[in-house]
Tab-separated table of C-alpha atoms in Angstrom:
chain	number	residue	atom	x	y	z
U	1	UNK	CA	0.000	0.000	0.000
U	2	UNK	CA	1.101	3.417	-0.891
U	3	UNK	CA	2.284	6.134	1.758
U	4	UNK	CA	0.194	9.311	1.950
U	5	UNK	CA	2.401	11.964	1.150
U	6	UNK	CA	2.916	13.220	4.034
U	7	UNK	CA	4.919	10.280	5.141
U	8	UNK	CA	7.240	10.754	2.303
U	9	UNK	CA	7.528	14.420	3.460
U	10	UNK	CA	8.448	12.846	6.797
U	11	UNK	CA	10.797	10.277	5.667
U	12	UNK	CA	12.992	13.370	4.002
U	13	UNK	CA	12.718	14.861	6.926
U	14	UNK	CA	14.342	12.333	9.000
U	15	UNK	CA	17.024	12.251	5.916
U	16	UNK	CA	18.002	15.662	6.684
U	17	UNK	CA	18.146	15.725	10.510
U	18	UNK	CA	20.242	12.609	10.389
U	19	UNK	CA	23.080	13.397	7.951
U	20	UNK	CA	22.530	17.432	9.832
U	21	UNK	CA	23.630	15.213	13.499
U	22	UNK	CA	26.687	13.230	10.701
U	23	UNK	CA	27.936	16.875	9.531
U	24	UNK	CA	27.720	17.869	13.502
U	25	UNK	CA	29.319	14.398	15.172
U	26	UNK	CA	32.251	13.922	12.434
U	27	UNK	CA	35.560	15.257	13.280
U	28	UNK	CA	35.722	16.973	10.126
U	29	UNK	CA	31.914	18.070	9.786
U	30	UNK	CA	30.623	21.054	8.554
U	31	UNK	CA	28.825	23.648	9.975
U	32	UNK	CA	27.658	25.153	7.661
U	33	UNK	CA	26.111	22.117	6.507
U	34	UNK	CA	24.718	21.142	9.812
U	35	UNK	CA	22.578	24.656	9.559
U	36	UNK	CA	21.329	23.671	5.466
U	37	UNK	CA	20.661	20.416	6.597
U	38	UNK	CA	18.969	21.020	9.923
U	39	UNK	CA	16.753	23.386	7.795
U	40	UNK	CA	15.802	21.111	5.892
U	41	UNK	CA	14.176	18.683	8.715
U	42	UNK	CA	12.247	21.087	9.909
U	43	UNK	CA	10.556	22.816	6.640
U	44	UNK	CA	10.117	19.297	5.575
U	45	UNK	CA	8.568	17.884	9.291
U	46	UNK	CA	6.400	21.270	9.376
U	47	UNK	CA	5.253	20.584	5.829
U	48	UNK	CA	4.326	16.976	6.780
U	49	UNK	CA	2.050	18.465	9.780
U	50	UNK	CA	0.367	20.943	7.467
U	51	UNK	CA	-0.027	17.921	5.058
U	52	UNK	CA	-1.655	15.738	7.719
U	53	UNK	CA	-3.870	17.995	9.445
U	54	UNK	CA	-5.008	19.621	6.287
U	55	UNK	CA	-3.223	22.853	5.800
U	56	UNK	CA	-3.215	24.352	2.989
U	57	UNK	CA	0.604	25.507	3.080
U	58	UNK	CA	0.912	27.748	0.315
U	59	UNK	CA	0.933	31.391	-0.612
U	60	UNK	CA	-1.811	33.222	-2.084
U	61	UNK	CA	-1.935	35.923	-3.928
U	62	UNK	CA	-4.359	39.047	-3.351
U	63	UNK	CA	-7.154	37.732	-5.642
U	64	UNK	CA	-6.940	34.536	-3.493
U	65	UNK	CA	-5.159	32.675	-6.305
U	66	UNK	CA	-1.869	30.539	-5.784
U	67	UNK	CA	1.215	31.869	-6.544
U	68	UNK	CA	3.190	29.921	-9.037
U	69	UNK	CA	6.944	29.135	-9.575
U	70	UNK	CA	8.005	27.088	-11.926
U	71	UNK	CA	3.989	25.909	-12.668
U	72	UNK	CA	3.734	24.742	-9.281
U	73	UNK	CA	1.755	26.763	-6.219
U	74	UNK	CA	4.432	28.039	-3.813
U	75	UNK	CA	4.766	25.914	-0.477
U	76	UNK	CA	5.341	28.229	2.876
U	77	UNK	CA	9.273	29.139	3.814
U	78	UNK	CA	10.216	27.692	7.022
U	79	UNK	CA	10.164	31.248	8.561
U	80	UNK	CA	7.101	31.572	7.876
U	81	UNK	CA	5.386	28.065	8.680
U	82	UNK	CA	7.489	28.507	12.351
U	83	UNK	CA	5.061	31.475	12.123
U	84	UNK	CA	2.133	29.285	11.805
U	85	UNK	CA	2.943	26.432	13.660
U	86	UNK	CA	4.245	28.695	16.931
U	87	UNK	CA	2.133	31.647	17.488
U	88	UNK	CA	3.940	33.006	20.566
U	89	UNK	CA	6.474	35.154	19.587
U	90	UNK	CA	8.067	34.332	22.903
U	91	UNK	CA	8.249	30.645	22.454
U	92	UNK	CA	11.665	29.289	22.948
U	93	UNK	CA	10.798	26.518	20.027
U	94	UNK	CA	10.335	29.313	17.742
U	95	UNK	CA	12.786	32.276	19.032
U	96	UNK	CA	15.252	29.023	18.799
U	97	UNK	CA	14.681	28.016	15.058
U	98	UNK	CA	14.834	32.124	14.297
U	99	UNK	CA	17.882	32.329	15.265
U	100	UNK	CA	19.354	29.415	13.381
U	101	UNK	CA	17.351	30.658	10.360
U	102	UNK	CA	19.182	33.843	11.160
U	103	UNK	CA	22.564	32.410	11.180
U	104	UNK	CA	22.028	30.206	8.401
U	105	UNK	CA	22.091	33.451	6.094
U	106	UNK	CA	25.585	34.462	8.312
U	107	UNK	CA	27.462	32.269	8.507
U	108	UNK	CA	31.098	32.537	7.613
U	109	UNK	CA	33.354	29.360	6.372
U	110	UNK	CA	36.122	30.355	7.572
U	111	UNK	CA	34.359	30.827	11.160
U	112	UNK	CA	32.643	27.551	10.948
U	113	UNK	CA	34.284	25.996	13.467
U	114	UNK	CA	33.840	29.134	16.260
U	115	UNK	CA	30.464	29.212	15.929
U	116	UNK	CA	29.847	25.398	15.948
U	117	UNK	CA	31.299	25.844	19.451
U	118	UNK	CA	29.573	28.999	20.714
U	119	UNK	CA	26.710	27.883	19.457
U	120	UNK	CA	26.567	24.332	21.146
U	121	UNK	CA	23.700	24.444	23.249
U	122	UNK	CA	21.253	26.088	21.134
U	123	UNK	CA	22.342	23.180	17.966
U	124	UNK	CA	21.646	20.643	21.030
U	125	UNK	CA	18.198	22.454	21.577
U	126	UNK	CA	17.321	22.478	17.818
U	127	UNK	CA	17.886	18.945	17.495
U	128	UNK	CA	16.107	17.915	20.810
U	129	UNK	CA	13.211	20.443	19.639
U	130	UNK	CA	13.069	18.446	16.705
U	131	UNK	CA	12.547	15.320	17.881
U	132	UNK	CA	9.736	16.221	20.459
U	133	UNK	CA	7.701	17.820	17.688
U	134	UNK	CA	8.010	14.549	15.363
U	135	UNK	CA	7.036	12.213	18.395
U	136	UNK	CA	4.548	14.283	19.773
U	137	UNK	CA	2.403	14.680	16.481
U	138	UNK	CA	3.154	11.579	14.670
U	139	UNK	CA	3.494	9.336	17.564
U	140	UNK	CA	7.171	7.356	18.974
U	141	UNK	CA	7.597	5.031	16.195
U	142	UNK	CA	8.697	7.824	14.343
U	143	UNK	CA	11.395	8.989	16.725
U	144	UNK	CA	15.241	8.821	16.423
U	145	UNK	CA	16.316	8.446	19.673
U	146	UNK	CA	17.395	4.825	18.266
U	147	UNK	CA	19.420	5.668	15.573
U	148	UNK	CA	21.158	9.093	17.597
U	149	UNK	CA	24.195	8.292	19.796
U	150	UNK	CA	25.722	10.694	22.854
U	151	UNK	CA	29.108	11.133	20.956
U	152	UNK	CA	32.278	11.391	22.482
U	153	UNK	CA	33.659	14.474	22.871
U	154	UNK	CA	36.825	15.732	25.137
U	155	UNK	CA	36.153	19.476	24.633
U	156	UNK	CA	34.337	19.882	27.274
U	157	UNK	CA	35.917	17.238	29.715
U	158	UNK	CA	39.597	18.773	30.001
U	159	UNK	CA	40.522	23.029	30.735
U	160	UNK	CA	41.942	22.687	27.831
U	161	UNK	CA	38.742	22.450	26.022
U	162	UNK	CA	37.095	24.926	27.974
U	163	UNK	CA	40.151	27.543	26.986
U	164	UNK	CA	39.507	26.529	23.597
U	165	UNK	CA	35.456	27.317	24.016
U	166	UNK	CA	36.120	30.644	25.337
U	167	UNK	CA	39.050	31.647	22.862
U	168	UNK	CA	36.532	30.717	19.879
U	169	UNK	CA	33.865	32.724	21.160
U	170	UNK	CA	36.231	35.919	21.247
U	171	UNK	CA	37.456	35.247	17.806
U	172	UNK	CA	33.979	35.193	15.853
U	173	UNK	CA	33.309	38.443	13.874
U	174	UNK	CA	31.687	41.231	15.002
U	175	UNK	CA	28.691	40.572	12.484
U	176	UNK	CA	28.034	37.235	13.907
U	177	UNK	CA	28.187	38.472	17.629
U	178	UNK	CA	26.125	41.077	17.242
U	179	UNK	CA	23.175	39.559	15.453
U	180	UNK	CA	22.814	37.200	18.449
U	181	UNK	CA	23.581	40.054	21.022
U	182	UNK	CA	20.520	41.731	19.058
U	183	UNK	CA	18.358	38.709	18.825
U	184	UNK	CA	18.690	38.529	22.230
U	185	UNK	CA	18.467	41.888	23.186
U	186	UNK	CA	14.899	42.098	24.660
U	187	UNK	CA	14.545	38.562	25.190
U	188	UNK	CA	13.178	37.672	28.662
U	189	UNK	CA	15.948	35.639	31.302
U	190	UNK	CA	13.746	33.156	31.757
U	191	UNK	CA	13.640	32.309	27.725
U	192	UNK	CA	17.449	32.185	27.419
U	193	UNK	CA	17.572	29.802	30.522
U	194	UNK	CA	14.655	27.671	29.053
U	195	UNK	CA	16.369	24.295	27.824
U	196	UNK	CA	14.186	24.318	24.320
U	197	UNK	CA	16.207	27.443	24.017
U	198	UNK	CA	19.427	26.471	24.539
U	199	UNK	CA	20.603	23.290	25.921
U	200	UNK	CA	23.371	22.887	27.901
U	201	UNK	CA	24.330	20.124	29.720
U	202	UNK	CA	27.128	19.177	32.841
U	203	UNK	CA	28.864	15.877	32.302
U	204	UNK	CA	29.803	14.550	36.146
U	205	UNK	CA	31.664	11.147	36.134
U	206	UNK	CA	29.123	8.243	37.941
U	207	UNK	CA	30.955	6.373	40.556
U	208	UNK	CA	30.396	3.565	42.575
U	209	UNK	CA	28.099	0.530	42.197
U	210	UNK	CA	26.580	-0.566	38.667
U	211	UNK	CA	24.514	-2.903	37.183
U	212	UNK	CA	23.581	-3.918	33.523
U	213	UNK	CA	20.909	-1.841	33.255
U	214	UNK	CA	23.290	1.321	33.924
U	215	UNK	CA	23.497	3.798	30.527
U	216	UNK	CA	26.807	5.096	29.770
U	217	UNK	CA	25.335	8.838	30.007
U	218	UNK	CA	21.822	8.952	32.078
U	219	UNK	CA	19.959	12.311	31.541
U	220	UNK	CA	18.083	13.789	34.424
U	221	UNK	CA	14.746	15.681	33.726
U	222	UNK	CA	15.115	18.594	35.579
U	223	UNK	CA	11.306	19.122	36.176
U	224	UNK	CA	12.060	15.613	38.073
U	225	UNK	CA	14.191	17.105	40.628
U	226	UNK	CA	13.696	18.239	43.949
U	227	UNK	CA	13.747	22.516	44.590
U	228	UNK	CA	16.988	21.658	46.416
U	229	UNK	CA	18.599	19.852	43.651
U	230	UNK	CA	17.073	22.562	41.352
U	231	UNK	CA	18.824	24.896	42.755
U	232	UNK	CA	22.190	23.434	43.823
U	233	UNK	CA	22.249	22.316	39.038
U	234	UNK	CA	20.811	25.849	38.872
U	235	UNK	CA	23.834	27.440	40.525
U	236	UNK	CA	26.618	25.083	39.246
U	237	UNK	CA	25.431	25.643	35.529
U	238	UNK	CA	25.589	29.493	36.597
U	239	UNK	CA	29.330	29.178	38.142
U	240	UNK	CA	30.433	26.669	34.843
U	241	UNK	CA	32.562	25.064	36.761
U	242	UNK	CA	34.538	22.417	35.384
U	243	UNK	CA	35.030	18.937	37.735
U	244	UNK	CA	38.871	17.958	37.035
U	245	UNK	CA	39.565	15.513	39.966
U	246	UNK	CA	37.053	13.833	42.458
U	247	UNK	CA	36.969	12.128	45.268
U	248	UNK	CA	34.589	9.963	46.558
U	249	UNK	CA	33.558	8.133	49.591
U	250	UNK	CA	31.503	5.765	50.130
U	251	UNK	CA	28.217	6.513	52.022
U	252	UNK	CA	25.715	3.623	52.575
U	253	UNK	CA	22.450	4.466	50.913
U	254	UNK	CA	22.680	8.165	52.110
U	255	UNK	CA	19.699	10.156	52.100
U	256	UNK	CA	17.326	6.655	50.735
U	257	UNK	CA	13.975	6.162	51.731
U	258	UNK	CA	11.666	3.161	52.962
U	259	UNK	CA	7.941	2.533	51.379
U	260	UNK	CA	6.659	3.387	54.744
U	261	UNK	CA	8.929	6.707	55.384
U	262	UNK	CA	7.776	7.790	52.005
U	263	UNK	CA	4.219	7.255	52.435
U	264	UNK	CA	4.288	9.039	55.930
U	265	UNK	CA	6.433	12.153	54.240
U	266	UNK	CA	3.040	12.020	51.390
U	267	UNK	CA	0.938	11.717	53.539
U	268	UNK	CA	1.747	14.478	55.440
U	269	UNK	CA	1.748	17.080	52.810
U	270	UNK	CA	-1.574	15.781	51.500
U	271	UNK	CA	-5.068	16.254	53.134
U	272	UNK	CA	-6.241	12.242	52.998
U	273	UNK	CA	-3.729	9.525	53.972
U	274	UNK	CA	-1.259	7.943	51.683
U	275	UNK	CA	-0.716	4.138	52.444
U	276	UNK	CA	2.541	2.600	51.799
U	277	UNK	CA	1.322	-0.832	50.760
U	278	UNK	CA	-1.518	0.082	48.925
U	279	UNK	CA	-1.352	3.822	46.737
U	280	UNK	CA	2.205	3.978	47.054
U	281	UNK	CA	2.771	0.373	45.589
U	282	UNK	CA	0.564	1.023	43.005
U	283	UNK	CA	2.991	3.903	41.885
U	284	UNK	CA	5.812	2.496	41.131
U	285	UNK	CA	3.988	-0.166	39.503
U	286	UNK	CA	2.761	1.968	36.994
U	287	UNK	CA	5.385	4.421	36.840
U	288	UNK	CA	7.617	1.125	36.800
U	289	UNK	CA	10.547	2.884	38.696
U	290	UNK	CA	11.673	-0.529	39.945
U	291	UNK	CA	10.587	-5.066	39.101
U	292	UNK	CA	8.196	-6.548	41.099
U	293	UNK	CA	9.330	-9.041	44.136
U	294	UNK	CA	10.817	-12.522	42.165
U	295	UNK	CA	11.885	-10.962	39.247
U	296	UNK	CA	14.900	-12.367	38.021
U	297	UNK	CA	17.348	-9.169	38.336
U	298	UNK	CA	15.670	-6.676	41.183
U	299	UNK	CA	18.792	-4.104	40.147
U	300	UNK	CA	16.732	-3.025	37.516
U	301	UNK	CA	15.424	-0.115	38.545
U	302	UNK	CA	14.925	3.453	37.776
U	303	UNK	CA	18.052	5.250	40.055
U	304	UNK	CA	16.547	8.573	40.001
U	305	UNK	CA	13.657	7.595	42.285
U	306	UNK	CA	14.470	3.929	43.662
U	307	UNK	CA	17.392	1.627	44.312
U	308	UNK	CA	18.308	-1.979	45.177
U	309	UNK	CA	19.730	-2.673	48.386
U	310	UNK	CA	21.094	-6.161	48.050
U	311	UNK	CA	22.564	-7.031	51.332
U	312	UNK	CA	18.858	-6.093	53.285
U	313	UNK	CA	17.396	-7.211	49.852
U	314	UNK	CA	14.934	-4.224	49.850
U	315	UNK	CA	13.868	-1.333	47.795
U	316	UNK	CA	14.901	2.075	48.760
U	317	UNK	CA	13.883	5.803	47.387
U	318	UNK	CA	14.807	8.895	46.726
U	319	UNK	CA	13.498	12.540	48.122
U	320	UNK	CA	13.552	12.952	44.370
U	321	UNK	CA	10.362	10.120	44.248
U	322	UNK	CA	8.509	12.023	47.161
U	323	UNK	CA	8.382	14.914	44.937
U	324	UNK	CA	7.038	13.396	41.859
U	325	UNK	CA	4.193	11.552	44.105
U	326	UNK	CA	3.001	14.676	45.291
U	327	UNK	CA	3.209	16.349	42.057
U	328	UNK	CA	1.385	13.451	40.466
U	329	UNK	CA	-1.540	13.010	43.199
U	330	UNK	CA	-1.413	15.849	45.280
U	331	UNK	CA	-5.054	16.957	44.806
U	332	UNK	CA	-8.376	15.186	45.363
U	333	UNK	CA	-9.276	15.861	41.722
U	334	UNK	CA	-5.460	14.822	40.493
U	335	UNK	CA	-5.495	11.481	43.212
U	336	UNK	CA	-9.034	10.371	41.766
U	337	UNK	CA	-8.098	10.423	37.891
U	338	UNK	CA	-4.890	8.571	38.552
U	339	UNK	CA	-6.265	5.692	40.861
U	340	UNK	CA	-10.025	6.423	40.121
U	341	UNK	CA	-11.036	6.139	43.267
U	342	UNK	CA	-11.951	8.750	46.199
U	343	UNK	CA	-9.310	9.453	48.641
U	344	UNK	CA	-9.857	8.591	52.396
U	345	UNK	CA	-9.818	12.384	53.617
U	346	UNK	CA	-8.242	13.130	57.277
U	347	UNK	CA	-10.420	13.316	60.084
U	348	UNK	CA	-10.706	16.762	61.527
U	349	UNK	CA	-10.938	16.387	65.483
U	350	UNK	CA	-12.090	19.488	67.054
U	351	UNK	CA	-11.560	20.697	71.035
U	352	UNK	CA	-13.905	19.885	73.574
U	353	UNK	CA	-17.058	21.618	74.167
U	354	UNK	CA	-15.330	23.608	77.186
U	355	UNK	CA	-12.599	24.887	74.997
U	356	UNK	CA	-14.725	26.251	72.652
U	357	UNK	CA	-16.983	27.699	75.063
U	358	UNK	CA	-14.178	29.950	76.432
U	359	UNK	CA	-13.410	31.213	72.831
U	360	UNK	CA	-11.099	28.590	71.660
U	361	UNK	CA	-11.858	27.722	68.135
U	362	UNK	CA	-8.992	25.991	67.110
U	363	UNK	CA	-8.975	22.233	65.246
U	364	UNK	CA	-6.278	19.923	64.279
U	365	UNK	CA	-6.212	17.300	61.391
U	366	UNK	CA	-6.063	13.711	63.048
């Protein structure tokens, strides 16, 4: 059976953003053609979307008619379907593709390789931009987190490489600086810190014990962190400082949790109880942070919110997992539509009859 054409528009798509991440990853890559091909993918995946959903994608004249080039109706610039598709102006999705639309038209051969460098973050936000907007309206088959490796990379791991970032950045043209000082100008902090803006990441070295399951880089969602470990990533990002030599000691299960001190922390931030062994297990069963009891390697777990202690042979979590219990039930209306159930609300006791004769009015939850 045929494709509908919007598939094939997808397919190209992919074709671009692919041999874009080659021209990016290879040693002797071009960044120049990173920016053409990265283009590309997204006039092609925005085209697709229009094509789907039954856009019609194509300028009109003022009488309403097409116009034509080369005896075919004129299909939207990728400027302009950003436009379209992202009606915020203040969207960091669109503000980001501007810019790279911006720099496409800029860029200088012989300054390739600064920019590539400079502009790290934002490329990583293009491409991560990218692939949200294919999964999220065509669905995960189409994604490419299986074909797209972390690669390896020592700039950023030695000083040497972070001279080398910051000698770069002073050597691009005037020309090039200033249209993203410009394009910047009036943009709000909280856009230029927004990871679909410009993504930046900290590589730390993981040390101590592993198991199979363990990824050679593990990326943390940073809406999945606690407002203390917000702020202490917040701050090192802020600082950029670079981890040279570390030393580590060995701390039992520091800071790990039990079921039942996890239910009572809940429990006590919510206004109905939280049981350990009944809502709590049902969690991580369908969040599937960690196997069920028998399975045939109990390691396997998710380490941002629960470990395996193997000499108790128990489960332990994280303050990490506290947080994104609350977050996910912390309301009556938000605990019924995940369990679909009612919650078992608190008691409220109130003060003997005396008390509140002689003006005392105050209750406490049971």
């Amino acid at each position: 059976m045929a494709h509908p054409r919007w598939r094939h528009m997808l397919d190209e798509s992919k074709r671009h953003a692919l041999k874009a991440v080659d021209e990016w990853n290879c040693s002797s890559g071009n960044f120049g053609d990173f920016l053409t091909h990265m283009h590309k993918a997204w006039h092609y995946l925005l085209h697709a979307e229009f094509k789907k959903d039954g856009v019609d994608y194509h300028y009109k004249e003022s009488n309403g008619q097409y116009k034509i080039i080369d005896g075919e109706p004129k299909a939207w610039d990728l400027e302009w379907c950003v436009k379209q598709r992202y009606t915020n102006s203040a969207d960091p999705v669109r503000l980001n593709l501007e810019l790279f639309v911006a720099l496409r038209n800029k860029v200088e051969h012989r300054y390739e390789h600064n920019l590539k460098i400079v502009a790290g973050g934002k490329a990583q936000a293009l491409i991560m931009n990218y692939e949200r907007e294919r999964v999220d309206h065509f669905g995960s088959d189409y994604s490419l987190a299986d074909v797209l490796r972390f690669p390896i990379t020592l700039q950023s791991l030695t000083a040497e490489g972070q001279a080398e970032q910051r000698e770069a950045a002073a050597k691009l043209p005037k020309a090039t600086r200033d249209l993203v000082t410009r394009f910047e100008a009036n943009m709000d902090e909280s856009v230029k810190d927004d990871l679909r803006y410009d993504y930046r990441v900290r590589l730390v070295p993981i040390i101590g014990n592993k198991t199979d399951a363990d990824l050679a880089v593990n990326f943390v969602n940073f809406d999945d962190l606690t407002d203390e470990e917000r702020k202490t990533m917040t701050e090192a990002g802020r600082t950029g400082t670079v981890m040279t030599k570390l030393k580590h000691v060995e701390v039992a299960n520091k800071a790990k949790l039990r079921a039942t001190t996890v239910a009572e922390r809940v429990e006590a931030r919510l206004p109905f109880h939280f049981s350990a062994y009944g809502e709590h297990t049902e969690m991580w069963r369908r969040f599937n942070i960690r196997p069920a009891k028998g399975t045939s390697d109990p390691c396997i777990t998710d380490a941002r919110y629960c470990i395996y202690d193997e000499p108790v042979n128990t489960y332990l979590y994280t303050d990490a997992w506290v947080e994104k219990v609350i977050k996910e039930i912390g309301t009556v209306d938000k605990y019924r539509t995940f369990f679909g159930k009612e919650p078992r609300m608190k008691k409220v006791a109130t003060l003997p009859q005396q008390a509140v004769s002689d003006g005392q009015t105050i209750s406490k939850t049971a």
